[in-house]
Coordinates of C-alpha atoms in Angstrom, one line a residue:
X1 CA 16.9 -46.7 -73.6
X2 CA 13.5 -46.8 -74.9
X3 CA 13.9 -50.5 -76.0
X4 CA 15.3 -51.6 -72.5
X5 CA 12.5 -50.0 -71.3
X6 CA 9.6 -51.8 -72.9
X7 CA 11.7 -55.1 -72.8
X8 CA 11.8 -54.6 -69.1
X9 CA 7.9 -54.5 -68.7
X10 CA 7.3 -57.2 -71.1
X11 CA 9.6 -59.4 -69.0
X12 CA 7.3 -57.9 -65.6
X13 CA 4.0 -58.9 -67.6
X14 CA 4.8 -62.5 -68.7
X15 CA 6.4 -62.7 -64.9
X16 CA 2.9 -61.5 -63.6
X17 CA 1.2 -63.5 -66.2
X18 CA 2.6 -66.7 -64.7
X19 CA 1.8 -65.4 -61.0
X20 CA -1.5 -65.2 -62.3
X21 CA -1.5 -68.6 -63.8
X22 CA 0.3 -70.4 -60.4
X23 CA -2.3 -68.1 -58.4
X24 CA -5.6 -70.3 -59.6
X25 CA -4.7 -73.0 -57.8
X26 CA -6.2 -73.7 -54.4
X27 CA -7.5 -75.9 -52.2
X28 CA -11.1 -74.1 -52.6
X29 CA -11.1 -74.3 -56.2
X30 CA -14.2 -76.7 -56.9
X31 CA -15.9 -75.5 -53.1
X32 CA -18.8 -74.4 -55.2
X33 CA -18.5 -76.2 -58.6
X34 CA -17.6 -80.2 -56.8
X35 CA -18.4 -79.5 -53.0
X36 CA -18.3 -83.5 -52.3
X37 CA -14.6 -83.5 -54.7
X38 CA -12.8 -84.5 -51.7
X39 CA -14.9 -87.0 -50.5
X40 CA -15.9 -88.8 -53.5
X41 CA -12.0 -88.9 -54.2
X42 CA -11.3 -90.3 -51.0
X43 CA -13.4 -92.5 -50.6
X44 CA -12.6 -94.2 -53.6
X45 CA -9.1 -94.5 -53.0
X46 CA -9.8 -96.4 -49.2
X47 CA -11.5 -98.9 -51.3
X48 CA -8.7 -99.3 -54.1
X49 CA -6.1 -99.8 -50.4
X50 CA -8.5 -102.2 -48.9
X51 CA -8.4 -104.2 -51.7
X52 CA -4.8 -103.8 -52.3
X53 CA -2.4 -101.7 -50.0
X54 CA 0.3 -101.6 -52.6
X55 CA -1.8 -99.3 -54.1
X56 CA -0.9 -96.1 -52.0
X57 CA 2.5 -96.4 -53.2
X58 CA 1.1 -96.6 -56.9
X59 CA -0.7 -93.6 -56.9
X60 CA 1.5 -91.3 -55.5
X61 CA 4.2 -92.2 -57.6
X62 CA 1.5 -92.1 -60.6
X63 CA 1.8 -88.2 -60.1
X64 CA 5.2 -88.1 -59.3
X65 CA 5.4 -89.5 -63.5
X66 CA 3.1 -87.6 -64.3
X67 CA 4.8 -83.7 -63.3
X68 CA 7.9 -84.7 -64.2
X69 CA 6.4 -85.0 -67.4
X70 CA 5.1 -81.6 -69.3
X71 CA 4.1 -80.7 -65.5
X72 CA 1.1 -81.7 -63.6
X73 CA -1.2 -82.4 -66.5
X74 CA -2.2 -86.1 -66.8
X75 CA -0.7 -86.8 -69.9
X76 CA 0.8 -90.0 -68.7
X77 CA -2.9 -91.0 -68.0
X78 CA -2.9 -90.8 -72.3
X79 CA -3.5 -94.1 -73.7
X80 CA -2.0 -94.6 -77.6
X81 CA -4.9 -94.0 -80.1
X82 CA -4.3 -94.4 -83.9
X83 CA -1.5 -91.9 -84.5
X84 CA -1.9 -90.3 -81.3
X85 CA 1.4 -91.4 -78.9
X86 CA 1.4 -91.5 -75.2
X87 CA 3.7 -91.7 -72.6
X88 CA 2.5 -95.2 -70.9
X89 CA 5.1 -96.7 -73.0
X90 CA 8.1 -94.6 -71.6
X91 CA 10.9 -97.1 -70.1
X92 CA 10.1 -95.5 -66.4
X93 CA 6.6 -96.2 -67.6
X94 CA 5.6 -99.5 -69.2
X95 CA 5.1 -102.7 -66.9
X96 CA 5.5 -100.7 -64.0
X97 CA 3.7 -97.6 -63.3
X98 CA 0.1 -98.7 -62.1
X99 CA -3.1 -97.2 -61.4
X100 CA -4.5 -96.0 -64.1
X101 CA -7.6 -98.0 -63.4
X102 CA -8.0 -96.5 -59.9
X103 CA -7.9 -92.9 -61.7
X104 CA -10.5 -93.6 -64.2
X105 CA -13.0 -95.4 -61.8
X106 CA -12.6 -92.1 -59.6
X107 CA -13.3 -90.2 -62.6
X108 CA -16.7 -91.8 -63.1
X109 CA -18.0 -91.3 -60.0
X110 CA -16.5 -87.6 -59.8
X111 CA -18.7 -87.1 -63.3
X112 CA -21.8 -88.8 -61.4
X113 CA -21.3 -85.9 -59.0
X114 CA -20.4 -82.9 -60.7
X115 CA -20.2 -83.8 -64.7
X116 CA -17.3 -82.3 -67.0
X117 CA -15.7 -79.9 -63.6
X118 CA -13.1 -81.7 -62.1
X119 CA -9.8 -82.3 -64.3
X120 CA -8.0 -85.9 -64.2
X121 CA -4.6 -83.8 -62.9
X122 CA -6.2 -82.9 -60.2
X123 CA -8.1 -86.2 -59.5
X124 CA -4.3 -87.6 -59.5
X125 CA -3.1 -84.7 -57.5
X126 CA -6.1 -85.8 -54.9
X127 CA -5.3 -89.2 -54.9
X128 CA -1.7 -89.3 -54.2
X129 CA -2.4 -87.6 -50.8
X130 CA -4.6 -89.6 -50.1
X131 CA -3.0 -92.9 -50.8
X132 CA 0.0 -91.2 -48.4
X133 CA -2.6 -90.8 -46.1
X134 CA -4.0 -93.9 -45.6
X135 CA -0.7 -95.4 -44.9
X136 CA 0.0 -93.3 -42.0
X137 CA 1.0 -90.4 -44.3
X138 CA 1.3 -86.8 -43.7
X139 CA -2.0 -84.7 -44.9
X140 CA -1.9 -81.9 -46.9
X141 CA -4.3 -79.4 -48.2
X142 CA -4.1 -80.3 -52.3
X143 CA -3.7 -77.0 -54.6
X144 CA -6.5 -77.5 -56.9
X145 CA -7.5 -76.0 -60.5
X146 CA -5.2 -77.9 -63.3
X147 CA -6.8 -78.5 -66.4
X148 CA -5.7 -82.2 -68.6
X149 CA -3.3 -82.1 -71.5
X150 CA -4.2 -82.7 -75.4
X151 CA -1.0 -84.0 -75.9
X152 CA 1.8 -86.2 -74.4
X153 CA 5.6 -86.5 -74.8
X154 CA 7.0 -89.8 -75.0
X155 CA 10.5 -88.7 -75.6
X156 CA 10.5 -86.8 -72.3
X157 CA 9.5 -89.3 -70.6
X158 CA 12.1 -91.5 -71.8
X159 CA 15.0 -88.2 -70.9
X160 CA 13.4 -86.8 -67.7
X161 CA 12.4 -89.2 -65.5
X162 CA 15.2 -89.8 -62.8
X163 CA 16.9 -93.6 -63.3
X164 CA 16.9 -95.7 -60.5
X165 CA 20.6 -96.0 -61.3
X166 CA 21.3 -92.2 -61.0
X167 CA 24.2 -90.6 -58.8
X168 CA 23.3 -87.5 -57.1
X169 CA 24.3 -84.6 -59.1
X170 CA 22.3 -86.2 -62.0
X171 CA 19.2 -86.4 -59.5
X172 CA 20.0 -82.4 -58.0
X173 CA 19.9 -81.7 -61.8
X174 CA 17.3 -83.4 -62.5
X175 CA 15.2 -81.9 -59.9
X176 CA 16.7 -78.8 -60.4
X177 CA 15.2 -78.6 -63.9
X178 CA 11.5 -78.9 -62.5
X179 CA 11.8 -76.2 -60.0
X180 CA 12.8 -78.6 -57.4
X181 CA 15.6 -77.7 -54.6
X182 CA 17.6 -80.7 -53.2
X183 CA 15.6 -80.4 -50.3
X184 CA 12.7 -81.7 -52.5
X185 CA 14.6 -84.0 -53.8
X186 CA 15.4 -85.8 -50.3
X187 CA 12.2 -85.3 -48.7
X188 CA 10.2 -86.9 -52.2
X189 CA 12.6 -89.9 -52.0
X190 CA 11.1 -90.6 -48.8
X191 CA 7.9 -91.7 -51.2
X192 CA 9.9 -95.2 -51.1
X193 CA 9.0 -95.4 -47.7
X194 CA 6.3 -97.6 -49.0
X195 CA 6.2 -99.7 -52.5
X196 CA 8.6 -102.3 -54.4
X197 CA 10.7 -102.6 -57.2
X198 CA 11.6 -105.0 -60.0
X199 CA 14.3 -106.5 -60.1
X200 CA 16.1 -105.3 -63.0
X201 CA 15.9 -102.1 -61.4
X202 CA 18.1 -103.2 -58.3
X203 CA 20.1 -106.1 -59.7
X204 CA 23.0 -103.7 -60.5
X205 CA 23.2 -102.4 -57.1
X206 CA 23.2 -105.5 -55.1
X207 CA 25.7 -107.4 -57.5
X208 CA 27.9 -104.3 -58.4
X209 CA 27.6 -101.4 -55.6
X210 CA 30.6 -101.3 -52.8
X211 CA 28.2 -98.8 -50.0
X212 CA 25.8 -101.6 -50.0
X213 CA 25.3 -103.7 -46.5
X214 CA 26.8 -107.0 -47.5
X215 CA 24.0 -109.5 -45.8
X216 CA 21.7 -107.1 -46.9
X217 CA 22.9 -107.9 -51.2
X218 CA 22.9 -111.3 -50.4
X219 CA 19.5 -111.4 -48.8
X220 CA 18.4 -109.6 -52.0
X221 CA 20.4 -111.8 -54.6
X222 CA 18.5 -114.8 -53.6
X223 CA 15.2 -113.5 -55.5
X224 CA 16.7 -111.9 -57.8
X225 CA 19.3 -113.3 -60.4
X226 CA 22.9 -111.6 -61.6
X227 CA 21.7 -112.4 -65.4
X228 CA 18.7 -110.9 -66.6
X229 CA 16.0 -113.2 -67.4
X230 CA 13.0 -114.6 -65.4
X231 CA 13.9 -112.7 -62.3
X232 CA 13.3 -109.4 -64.0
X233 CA 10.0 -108.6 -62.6
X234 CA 10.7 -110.2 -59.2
X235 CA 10.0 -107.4 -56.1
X236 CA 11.7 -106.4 -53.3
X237 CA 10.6 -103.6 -51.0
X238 CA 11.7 -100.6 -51.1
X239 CA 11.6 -100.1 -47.5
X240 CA 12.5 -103.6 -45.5
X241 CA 11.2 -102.7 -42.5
X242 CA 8.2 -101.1 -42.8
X243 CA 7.0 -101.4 -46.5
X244 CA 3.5 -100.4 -46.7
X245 CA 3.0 -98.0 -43.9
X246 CA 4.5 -94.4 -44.5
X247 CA 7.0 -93.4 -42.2
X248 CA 11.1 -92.4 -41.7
X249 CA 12.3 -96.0 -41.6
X250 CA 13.9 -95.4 -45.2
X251 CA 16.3 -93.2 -44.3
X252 CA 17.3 -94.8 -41.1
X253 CA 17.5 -98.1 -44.2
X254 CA 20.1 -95.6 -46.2
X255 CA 22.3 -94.7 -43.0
X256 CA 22.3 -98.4 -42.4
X257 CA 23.7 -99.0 -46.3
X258 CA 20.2 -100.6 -46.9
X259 CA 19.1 -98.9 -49.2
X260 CA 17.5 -100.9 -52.4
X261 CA 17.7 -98.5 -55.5
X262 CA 21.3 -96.9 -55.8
X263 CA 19.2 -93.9 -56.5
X264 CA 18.4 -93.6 -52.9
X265 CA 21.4 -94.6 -51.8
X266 CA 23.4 -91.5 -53.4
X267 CA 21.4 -89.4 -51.0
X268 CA 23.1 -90.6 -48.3
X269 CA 26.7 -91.4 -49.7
X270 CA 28.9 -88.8 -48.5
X271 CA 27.6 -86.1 -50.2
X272 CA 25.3 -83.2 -49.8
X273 CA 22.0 -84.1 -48.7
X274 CA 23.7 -86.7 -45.8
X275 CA 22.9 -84.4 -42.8
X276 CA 19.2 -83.9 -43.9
X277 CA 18.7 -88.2 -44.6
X278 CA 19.9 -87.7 -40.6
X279 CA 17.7 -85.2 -40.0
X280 CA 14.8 -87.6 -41.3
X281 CA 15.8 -90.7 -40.0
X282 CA 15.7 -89.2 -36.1
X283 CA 12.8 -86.9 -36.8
X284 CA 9.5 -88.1 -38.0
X285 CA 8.0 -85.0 -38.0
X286 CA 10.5 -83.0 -39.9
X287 CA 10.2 -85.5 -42.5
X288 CA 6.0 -85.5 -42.9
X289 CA 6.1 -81.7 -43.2
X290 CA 9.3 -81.1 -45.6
X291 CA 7.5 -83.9 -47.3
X292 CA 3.7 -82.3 -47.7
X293 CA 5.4 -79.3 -48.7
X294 CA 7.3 -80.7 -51.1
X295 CA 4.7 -82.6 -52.9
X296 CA 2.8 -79.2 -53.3
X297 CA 6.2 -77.9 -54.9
X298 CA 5.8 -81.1 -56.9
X299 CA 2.5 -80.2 -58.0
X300 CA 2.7 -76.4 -58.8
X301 CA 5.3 -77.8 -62.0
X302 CA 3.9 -75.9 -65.1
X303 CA -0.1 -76.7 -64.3
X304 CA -2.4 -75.5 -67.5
X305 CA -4.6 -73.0 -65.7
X306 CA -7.7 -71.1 -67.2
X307 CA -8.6 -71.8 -70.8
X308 CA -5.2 -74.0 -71.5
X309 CA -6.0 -77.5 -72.0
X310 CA -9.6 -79.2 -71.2
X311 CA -11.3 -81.1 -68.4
X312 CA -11.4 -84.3 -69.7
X313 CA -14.5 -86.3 -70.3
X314 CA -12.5 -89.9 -70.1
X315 CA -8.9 -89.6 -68.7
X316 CA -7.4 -91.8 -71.1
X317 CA -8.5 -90.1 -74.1
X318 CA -8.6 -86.6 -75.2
X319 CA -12.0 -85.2 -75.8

């Protein structure tokens, strides 16, 4: 009895031990330590848009890699130095995730503000909301105190990442690993609102899939080749109709059998999460605030808090 006893408040401990943990993150984390954090962040970020409005979509997916990854940590910001492995060369990774210069130009002027403070995790946290922003995005106030990674895991990025050629109880599960509910998982889709994808990440879908809009494949298959090859890295957008301003039109594009990953199309296909794609596609509003709180669900996965980890000096490199 004794032993069920202290095994019961060891399990209380660690459980208020990781309250603790979750706890230190807030929006008024650097109020005294960074004051101008949020500015300095943003307004770096308008600038990366200006010159290229792709970017948006590039940076909030940049921390969508980067949690599903160890958690919220910037260890896919981890370039490969001597025997040191990263995760930049993941599959879901290399030749496609972009940004990484954005990050460490924000970096340098965050150090010219408040040196060796701010954590690249959160600068990536920062950025992703405001890239959503900027687009016409839903705004959020960012849970802040992460510290950076000394390590990186290449194999889990390879295993955790969801597949653009997932079906939906893969992606539940998938979600469901991190601490995400399918909710989350519907409402974080809606990220591909904005951006484009390769080719080779699509060609299946629009040669192969039966719940795709016929005119819609064939509009697609011109640009894009049923043989791999030199169409490979050939874009489409991820959202037709409105492709770089963030809004609901992706899920009216799935109702409609339009939708470009077959990822995206499994959410509405059917299955579970068909009344909530609905939901999104007739309410605008629904979807900006399931999807501001999902992105802090997104970024409360396993943060290092406290002592764990370091503030990094230079975000590619450990210190």
């Amino acid at each position: 009895m004794a032993s069920s006893t202290t095994s019961h408040c060891l399990l209380v401990a660690l459980f208020l031990l990781s309250s603790a943990a979750n706890s230190q993150l807030t929006p008024s984390f650097y109020a005294s330590s960074c004051p101008a954090l949020e500015y300095v962040v943003s307004s770096a970020v308008n600038e990366a848009i200006a010159a290229d409005r792709r970017m948006g979509a590039s940076l909030l997916r940049l921390f969508f890699h980067d949690c599903f990854v160890q958690g919220c940590d910037a260890s896919i910001l981890l370039d490969d130095v001597g025997s040191f492995v990263g995760e930049k060369t993941a599959f879901p990774n290399v030749n496609s995730v972009r940004g990484y210069d954005v990050i460490n130009k924000i970096k340098i002027d965050v150090e010219a503000n408040c040196s060796g403070v701010v954590s690249c995790a959160d600068i990536v946290a920062l950025a992703a909301r405001d890239g959503t922003v900027l687009l016409g995005g839903p705004n959020w106030d960012v849970p802040l105190g992460r510290r950076d990674s000394t390590t990186a895991n290449l194999t889990q990025a390879n295993s955790d990442l969801p597949s653009p050629g997932s079906d939906l109880s893969t992606l539940v599960t998938a979600f469901g690993n991190k601490g995400l509910s399918p909710r989350d998982l519907t409402a974080l889709s809606g990220a591909h609102t904005i951006g484009f994808a390769q080719c080779n990440n699509f060609r299946d879908r629009i040669y192969n899939d039966s719940d795709i809009d016929t005119a819609f494949a064939e509009q697609l298959q011109a640009n894009c080749s049923s043989a791999s090859g030199s169409t490979n890295g050939n874009l489409a957008a991820l959202d037709e109709q409105t492709q770089l301003v963030f809004d609901n039109a992706f899920y009216a594009n799935l109702a409609a059998r339009r939708g470009l990953l077959h990822s995206d199309q499994e959410l509405f296909n059917g299955g579970s999460q068909d009344a909530l794609v609905q939901d999104y596609s007739a309410d605008n509003a629904l979807f900006f605030a399931d999807f501001a709180a999902a992105m802090i669900n997104l970024g409360n996965i396993s943060p290092l808090t406290g002592t764990d980890g370091q503030i990094r000096a230079n975000c590619s490199v450990v210190n």
